[in-house]
């Protein structure tokens, strides 16, 4: 690598260069035309290598993160294009810059800082990589970093004042899981995410227009009392992916599941599915070994008789859907209520 290119790399990654002499990974970066193109490619490769290194160990959220002086961290979670880098630039001038890309959290809420260069959009050009010092971002506090708040970003141009609202646990998990790296490598990922939400007092959503408008909210978020976002229950059999039920119906291959607020979140084959309506009653009833007639009776007890249609046909239709989704295995037989 030419000396001027090497100096540019060192400048861009100022503040993120490890002092250890043993590399966790070695990244080969070939020629990519202009230096800015190479730097953008390098940033992506380093991020992917860092995520790969910690897969299955940490919850790694696609998020911007900033830290208070005492080490409390707020993670602002959102997909690409939701304004995380712009937010990092605005908030990082007032609070310790943790990352504009990934906030990684251990079981004890310890946050692993990832102070990569900010990747700034440029029209028709590669993203410009700007080091935290050059962007005017603050250093991290000396205190241990620990997650204190999770905030889902909802950026809407034209909103003058930011609005905070609480997010129910299964809704929060549904949105968070789409913004996690290597989620299927986590042990019982739904239960671990639900526990994380509990540990930080629930998840927030912020609807905002401009990044600077969130600066006054950061201290409020870390001081906010725990919110009431509903209780959740682990579905024990799902912890070991066991098939449970009777000879008539069984659960399919399920890796994890939780129940909350009348819904059930199920992880199966790496896909999250949320069951609502009468489906949770039926699916949980199958794990208890209920027959079809008992499942119908359970649905009626939980929801009363339907105003239109026959309860048996409605239950059969739900079971059919659960079978199609792979969440239930049923005998392949024809009955008077239809094909299950």
Short mmCIF file of C-alpha atoms in Angstrom, two decimals:
data_model
loop_
_atom_site.label_atom_id
_atom_site.label_comp_id
_atom_site.label_asym_id
_atom_site.label_seq_id
_atom_site.Cartn_x
_atom_site.Cartn_y
_atom_site.Cartn_z
CA UNK A 1 0.00 0.00 0.00
CA UNK A 2 1.40 3.43 -0.87
CA UNK A 3 2.53 5.45 2.11
CA UNK A 4 -0.05 8.20 1.55
CA UNK A 5 -2.85 5.60 1.47
CA UNK A 6 -1.53 3.98 4.63
CA UNK A 7 -1.48 7.35 6.40
CA UNK A 8 -5.06 7.98 5.25
CA UNK A 9 -6.22 4.64 6.70
CA UNK A 10 -4.53 5.37 10.03
CA UNK A 11 -6.06 8.83 10.13
CA UNK A 12 -9.59 7.57 9.39
CA UNK A 13 -9.39 4.86 12.06
CA UNK A 14 -7.91 7.13 14.73
CA UNK A 15 -9.40 6.22 18.09
CA UNK A 16 -10.34 2.71 17.00
CA UNK A 17 -6.90 1.13 16.59
CA UNK A 18 -6.33 -1.71 19.05
CA UNK A 19 -3.18 -1.80 21.14
CA UNK A 20 -2.92 -5.60 21.20
CA UNK A 21 -0.35 -7.08 18.88
CA UNK A 22 -2.25 -10.31 18.16
CA UNK A 23 -4.85 -9.85 15.42
CA UNK A 24 -8.33 -11.35 15.85
CA UNK A 25 -8.71 -11.37 12.07
CA UNK A 26 -6.67 -10.46 9.02
CA UNK A 27 -8.48 -8.60 6.24
CA UNK A 28 -7.12 -8.45 2.73
CA UNK A 29 -8.24 -5.34 0.85
CA UNK A 30 -7.33 -5.20 -2.82
CA UNK A 31 -7.21 -2.16 -5.08
CA UNK A 32 -10.52 -0.30 -5.32
CA UNK A 33 -9.68 2.66 -7.48
CA UNK A 34 -9.74 5.92 -5.56
CA UNK A 35 -8.78 5.95 -1.90
CA UNK A 36 -12.30 6.78 -0.68
CA UNK A 37 -13.68 3.68 -2.40
CA UNK A 38 -11.02 1.55 -0.73
CA UNK A 39 -11.76 3.11 2.67
CA UNK A 40 -15.49 2.43 2.32
CA UNK A 41 -14.76 -1.18 1.39
CA UNK A 42 -12.37 -1.51 4.33
CA UNK A 43 -14.99 -0.18 6.76
CA UNK A 44 -17.50 -2.77 5.57
CA UNK A 45 -14.96 -5.60 5.76
CA UNK A 46 -13.82 -4.67 9.27
CA UNK A 47 -17.44 -4.48 10.46
CA UNK A 48 -18.29 -7.88 9.01
CA UNK A 49 -15.17 -9.41 10.58
CA UNK A 50 -16.02 -7.91 13.98
CA UNK A 51 -19.58 -9.27 13.80
CA UNK A 52 -18.33 -12.70 12.77
CA UNK A 53 -15.88 -12.74 15.68
CA UNK A 54 -18.65 -12.23 18.27
CA UNK A 55 -21.47 -14.22 16.64
CA UNK A 56 -23.45 -16.30 19.11
CA UNK A 57 -21.94 -14.44 22.08
CA UNK A 58 -23.32 -10.90 22.03
CA UNK A 59 -26.59 -9.29 21.03
CA UNK A 60 -25.39 -7.08 18.18
CA UNK A 61 -27.91 -4.40 17.26
CA UNK A 62 -27.75 -2.33 14.08
CA UNK A 63 -27.68 0.89 16.06
CA UNK A 64 -26.04 4.19 16.87
CA UNK A 65 -24.82 4.41 20.44
CA UNK A 66 -23.76 7.18 22.79
CA UNK A 67 -22.61 7.06 26.42
CA UNK A 68 -23.15 9.27 29.46
CA UNK A 69 -20.18 10.18 31.68
CA UNK A 70 -21.05 7.34 34.08
CA UNK A 71 -21.02 4.74 31.28
CA UNK A 72 -24.76 4.39 30.68
CA UNK A 73 -25.36 3.80 26.97
CA UNK A 74 -28.39 4.59 24.82
CA UNK A 75 -28.76 2.50 21.66
CA UNK A 76 -30.77 4.03 18.80
CA UNK A 77 -31.82 1.10 16.61
CA UNK A 78 -32.88 1.26 12.99
CA UNK A 79 -32.20 -0.06 9.49
CA UNK A 80 -29.91 1.57 6.96
CA UNK A 81 -31.23 4.93 5.85
CA UNK A 82 -32.92 5.72 9.16
CA UNK A 83 -30.31 8.39 10.01
CA UNK A 84 -28.00 6.61 12.47
CA UNK A 85 -24.79 8.19 11.20
CA UNK A 86 -26.31 11.66 11.17
CA UNK A 87 -27.63 10.99 14.67
CA UNK A 88 -24.19 9.80 15.84
CA UNK A 89 -22.60 12.99 14.52
CA UNK A 90 -25.15 15.17 16.35
CA UNK A 91 -25.23 13.26 19.65
CA UNK A 92 -21.53 12.35 19.67
CA UNK A 93 -20.61 16.00 20.03
CA UNK A 94 -22.33 15.99 23.45
CA UNK A 95 -21.97 12.40 24.68
CA UNK A 96 -19.33 9.69 24.31
CA UNK A 97 -19.40 8.17 20.83
CA UNK A 98 -19.91 4.39 20.99
CA UNK A 99 -20.74 3.52 17.37
CA UNK A 100 -22.74 4.60 14.33
CA UNK A 101 -23.10 1.00 13.17
CA UNK A 102 -23.34 -1.68 15.85
CA UNK A 103 -24.04 -1.68 19.59
CA UNK A 104 -22.98 -5.06 20.99
CA UNK A 105 -24.30 -6.10 24.40
CA UNK A 106 -23.27 -8.96 26.69
CA UNK A 107 -25.56 -10.78 29.13
CA UNK A 108 -24.59 -8.46 32.00
CA UNK A 109 -25.47 -5.39 29.85
CA UNK A 110 -21.80 -4.59 29.18
CA UNK A 111 -21.50 -2.73 25.87
CA UNK A 112 -18.55 -3.31 23.54
CA UNK A 113 -17.69 -0.01 21.85
CA UNK A 114 -17.16 -0.04 18.10
CA UNK A 115 -15.80 3.44 17.32
CA UNK A 116 -15.50 2.98 13.59
CA UNK A 117 -15.20 5.97 11.24
CA UNK A 118 -18.48 7.68 10.42
CA UNK A 119 -19.65 6.74 6.93
CA UNK A 120 -21.02 9.96 5.45
CA UNK A 121 -23.18 9.84 2.33
CA UNK A 122 -22.03 11.75 -0.76
CA UNK A 123 -24.11 12.09 -3.88
CA UNK A 124 -22.76 9.86 -6.64
CA UNK A 125 -19.58 9.06 -4.74
CA UNK A 126 -18.37 6.45 -2.21
CA UNK A 127 -19.26 7.23 1.39
CA UNK A 128 -16.69 9.46 3.03
CA UNK A 129 -15.02 7.85 6.05
CA UNK A 130 -14.49 10.41 8.81
CA UNK A 131 -12.64 9.59 12.03
CA UNK A 132 -14.45 10.36 15.31
CA UNK A 133 -11.94 13.08 16.31
CA UNK A 134 -12.23 14.83 12.95
CA UNK A 135 -16.02 14.65 13.24
CA UNK A 136 -15.79 16.35 16.65
CA UNK A 137 -17.10 13.34 18.56
CA UNK A 138 -16.30 12.90 22.25
CA UNK A 139 -14.15 10.18 23.76
CA UNK A 140 -15.68 7.38 25.80
CA UNK A 141 -15.94 7.72 29.58
CA UNK A 142 -13.55 5.71 31.73
CA UNK A 143 -16.50 3.97 33.43
CA UNK A 144 -17.68 0.55 32.27
CA UNK A 145 -20.13 0.89 29.40
CA UNK A 146 -23.51 -0.67 30.17
CA UNK A 147 -26.74 -0.52 28.21
CA UNK A 148 -29.38 1.71 29.81
CA UNK A 149 -31.94 2.29 27.05
CA UNK A 150 -33.04 0.92 23.68
CA UNK A 151 -34.79 3.30 21.29
CA UNK A 152 -36.37 2.37 17.95
CA UNK A 153 -35.89 5.15 15.40
CA UNK A 154 -38.87 6.49 13.46
CA UNK A 155 -37.57 9.44 11.45
CA UNK A 156 -40.23 11.54 9.74
CA UNK A 157 -39.21 14.76 8.00
CA UNK A 158 -41.36 17.63 9.16
CA UNK A 159 -41.75 16.48 12.77
CA UNK A 160 -40.70 19.48 14.86
CA UNK A 161 -40.59 17.96 18.36
CA UNK A 162 -39.59 14.34 19.06
CA UNK A 163 -42.24 12.08 20.57
CA UNK A 164 -41.37 9.12 22.81
CA UNK A 165 -43.66 6.13 23.27
CA UNK A 166 -43.31 2.72 24.89
CA UNK A 167 -43.30 -0.44 22.75
CA UNK A 168 -44.93 -3.68 23.87
CA UNK A 169 -42.50 -6.54 24.29
CA UNK A 170 -43.44 -8.73 21.31
CA UNK A 171 -43.71 -5.68 19.03
CA UNK A 172 -40.28 -4.60 20.25
CA UNK A 173 -38.77 -8.03 19.64
CA UNK A 174 -40.32 -8.20 16.17
CA UNK A 175 -38.63 -4.93 15.20
CA UNK A 176 -35.37 -5.59 17.03
CA UNK A 177 -34.81 -9.04 15.60
CA UNK A 178 -34.76 -7.61 12.07
CA UNK A 179 -31.86 -5.38 13.19
CA UNK A 180 -29.68 -8.04 14.83
CA UNK A 181 -26.64 -9.75 13.37
CA UNK A 182 -26.42 -13.54 13.64
CA UNK A 183 -29.59 -13.75 15.74
CA UNK A 184 -30.07 -17.46 15.02
CA UNK A 185 -26.67 -18.20 16.58
CA UNK A 186 -27.89 -16.96 19.97
CA UNK A 187 -29.13 -19.44 22.52
CA UNK A 188 -32.92 -18.95 22.96
CA UNK A 189 -32.82 -15.61 21.09
CA UNK A 190 -36.41 -14.57 21.84
CA UNK A 191 -36.02 -15.16 25.57
CA UNK A 192 -32.67 -13.42 25.59
CA UNK A 193 -34.11 -10.40 23.78
CA UNK A 194 -37.12 -10.28 26.10
CA UNK A 195 -34.79 -10.42 29.10
CA UNK A 196 -32.73 -7.58 27.62
CA UNK A 197 -35.88 -5.48 27.19
CA UNK A 198 -36.75 -6.16 30.83
CA UNK A 199 -33.25 -5.26 32.00
CA UNK A 200 -33.41 -1.78 30.44
CA UNK A 201 -36.98 -1.13 31.60
CA UNK A 202 -38.63 -1.69 28.24
CA UNK A 203 -38.09 -0.38 24.71
CA UNK A 204 -38.87 3.13 23.47
CA UNK A 205 -39.85 4.41 20.05
CA UNK A 206 -38.94 7.97 19.09
CA UNK A 207 -40.63 9.77 16.23
CA UNK A 208 -38.48 12.72 15.19
CA UNK A 209 -37.52 14.99 12.33
CA UNK A 210 -34.02 16.33 13.02
CA UNK A 211 -31.17 14.55 14.80
CA UNK A 212 -30.30 17.58 16.94
CA UNK A 213 -33.77 17.50 18.50
CA UNK A 214 -32.84 14.26 20.30
CA UNK A 215 -29.92 15.76 22.24
CA UNK A 216 -32.06 16.78 25.27
CA UNK A 217 -33.72 13.34 25.32
CA UNK A 218 -30.58 11.31 26.02
CA UNK A 219 -30.31 12.21 29.75
CA UNK A 220 -34.07 11.71 30.12
CA UNK A 221 -33.90 8.23 28.59
CA UNK A 222 -31.29 6.98 31.03
CA UNK A 223 -33.17 8.46 34.00
CA UNK A 224 -36.62 7.25 32.96
CA UNK A 225 -38.32 4.81 35.38
CA UNK A 226 -39.00 1.29 34.11
CA UNK A 227 -42.02 1.19 31.84
CA UNK A 228 -44.94 -1.21 31.95
CA UNK A 229 -44.67 -3.07 28.66
CA UNK A 230 -46.42 -6.30 29.62
CA UNK A 231 -45.11 -9.50 31.10
CA UNK A 232 -43.85 -12.39 29.02
CA UNK A 233 -43.60 -16.13 29.61
CA UNK A 234 -41.01 -18.51 28.17
CA UNK A 235 -42.51 -21.61 26.60
CA UNK A 236 -40.24 -24.17 28.25
CA UNK A 237 -40.42 -26.93 25.65
CA UNK A 238 -39.22 -24.49 23.02
CA UNK A 239 -35.94 -24.02 24.88
CA UNK A 240 -34.71 -27.40 23.67
CA UNK A 241 -36.57 -27.42 20.36
CA UNK A 242 -38.55 -30.47 21.44
CA UNK A 243 -41.55 -31.75 19.52
CA UNK A 244 -44.42 -31.83 21.99
CA UNK A 245 -48.05 -32.80 21.75
CA UNK A 246 -49.99 -35.98 21.09
CA UNK A 247 -50.11 -38.51 18.28
CA UNK A 248 -52.77 -36.28 16.67
CA UNK A 249 -50.84 -32.98 16.72
CA UNK A 250 -47.30 -31.99 17.63
CA UNK A 251 -45.23 -28.86 17.52
CA UNK A 252 -42.91 -28.62 14.57
CA UNK A 253 -39.20 -27.79 14.78
CA UNK A 254 -39.21 -24.81 17.15
CA UNK A 255 -36.01 -23.30 18.54
CA UNK A 256 -37.56 -20.73 20.88
CA UNK A 257 -40.90 -19.18 21.80
CA UNK A 258 -42.42 -16.73 24.27
CA UNK A 259 -45.96 -15.65 25.11
CA UNK A 260 -46.96 -12.07 25.94
CA UNK A 261 -50.02 -9.84 25.71
CA UNK A 262 -52.17 -12.55 24.18
CA UNK A 263 -49.66 -13.28 21.40
CA UNK A 264 -46.92 -15.86 20.89
CA UNK A 265 -43.60 -15.21 19.18
CA UNK A 266 -42.04 -18.34 17.71
CA UNK A 267 -38.60 -18.86 16.17
CA UNK A 268 -38.61 -21.76 13.72
CA UNK A 269 -36.05 -22.46 10.98
CA UNK A 270 -34.50 -19.07 11.67
CA UNK A 271 -37.77 -17.25 10.95
CA UNK A 272 -39.77 -15.27 13.51
CA UNK A 273 -43.52 -15.77 13.41
CA UNK A 274 -46.03 -14.01 15.65
CA UNK A 275 -49.28 -15.83 16.44
CA UNK A 276 -52.33 -13.78 17.33
CA UNK A 277 -56.09 -14.23 17.67
CA UNK A 278 -57.01 -17.82 18.55
CA UNK A 279 -53.74 -19.23 17.18
CA UNK A 280 -51.80 -18.89 20.49
CA UNK A 281 -54.55 -20.74 22.38
CA UNK A 282 -54.46 -23.57 19.84
CA UNK A 283 -50.67 -23.77 19.57
CA UNK A 284 -50.14 -23.80 23.34
CA UNK A 285 -53.02 -26.27 23.72
CA UNK A 286 -51.23 -28.64 21.34
CA UNK A 287 -48.17 -28.57 23.61
CA UNK A 288 -50.44 -29.69 26.46
CA UNK A 289 -51.58 -32.70 24.48
CA UNK A 290 -55.12 -31.51 23.73
CA UNK A 291 -57.15 -33.33 21.09
CA UNK A 292 -58.95 -31.48 18.33
CA UNK A 293 -62.21 -31.49 20.28
CA UNK A 294 -60.42 -30.19 23.35
CA UNK A 295 -58.73 -27.47 21.27
CA UNK A 296 -62.14 -26.33 20.05
CA UNK A 297 -63.45 -26.28 23.61
CA UNK A 298 -60.37 -24.33 24.74
CA UNK A 299 -60.83 -21.76 21.98
CA UNK A 300 -64.49 -21.30 22.92
CA UNK A 301 -63.57 -20.93 26.59
CA UNK A 302 -60.93 -18.31 25.74
CA UNK A 303 -62.82 -16.36 23.07
CA UNK A 304 -66.50 -17.44 23.25
CA UNK A 305 -68.30 -18.87 20.25
CA UNK A 306 -67.73 -17.02 16.98
CA UNK A 307 -70.62 -14.76 15.90
CA UNK A 308 -70.35 -16.17 12.39
CA UNK A 309 -69.18 -19.59 11.28
CA UNK A 310 -68.55 -22.84 13.10
CA UNK A 311 -65.91 -22.97 15.86
CA UNK A 312 -64.64 -26.37 14.68
CA UNK A 313 -64.06 -25.09 11.16
CA UNK A 314 -62.27 -21.99 12.43
CA UNK A 315 -59.97 -24.07 14.64
CA UNK A 316 -59.31 -26.48 11.76
CA UNK A 317 -58.41 -23.54 9.50
CA UNK A 318 -55.93 -22.21 12.08
CA UNK A 319 -54.35 -25.65 12.46
CA UNK A 320 -54.05 -25.90 8.66
CA UNK A 321 -52.17 -22.58 8.64
CA UNK A 322 -49.90 -23.68 11.50
CA UNK A 323 -49.13 -26.87 9.57
CA UNK A 324 -48.29 -24.87 6.43
CA UNK A 325 -45.95 -22.68 8.48
CA UNK A 326 -44.22 -25.74 9.93
CA UNK A 327 -45.24 -24.92 13.50
CA UNK A 328 -47.51 -27.95 13.83
CA UNK A 329 -47.23 -31.50 12.57
CA UNK A 330 -50.56 -33.29 12.12
CA UNK A 331 -51.62 -36.76 11.05
CA UNK A 332 -52.12 -36.92 7.32
CA UNK A 333 -55.72 -38.07 7.34
CA UNK A 334 -59.13 -37.05 6.07
CA UNK A 335 -61.82 -36.31 8.66
CA UNK A 336 -65.31 -34.92 8.71
CA UNK A 337 -63.86 -31.53 9.65
CA UNK A 338 -61.50 -31.35 6.68
CA UNK A 339 -57.93 -32.28 5.82
CA UNK A 340 -55.40 -31.49 8.56
#
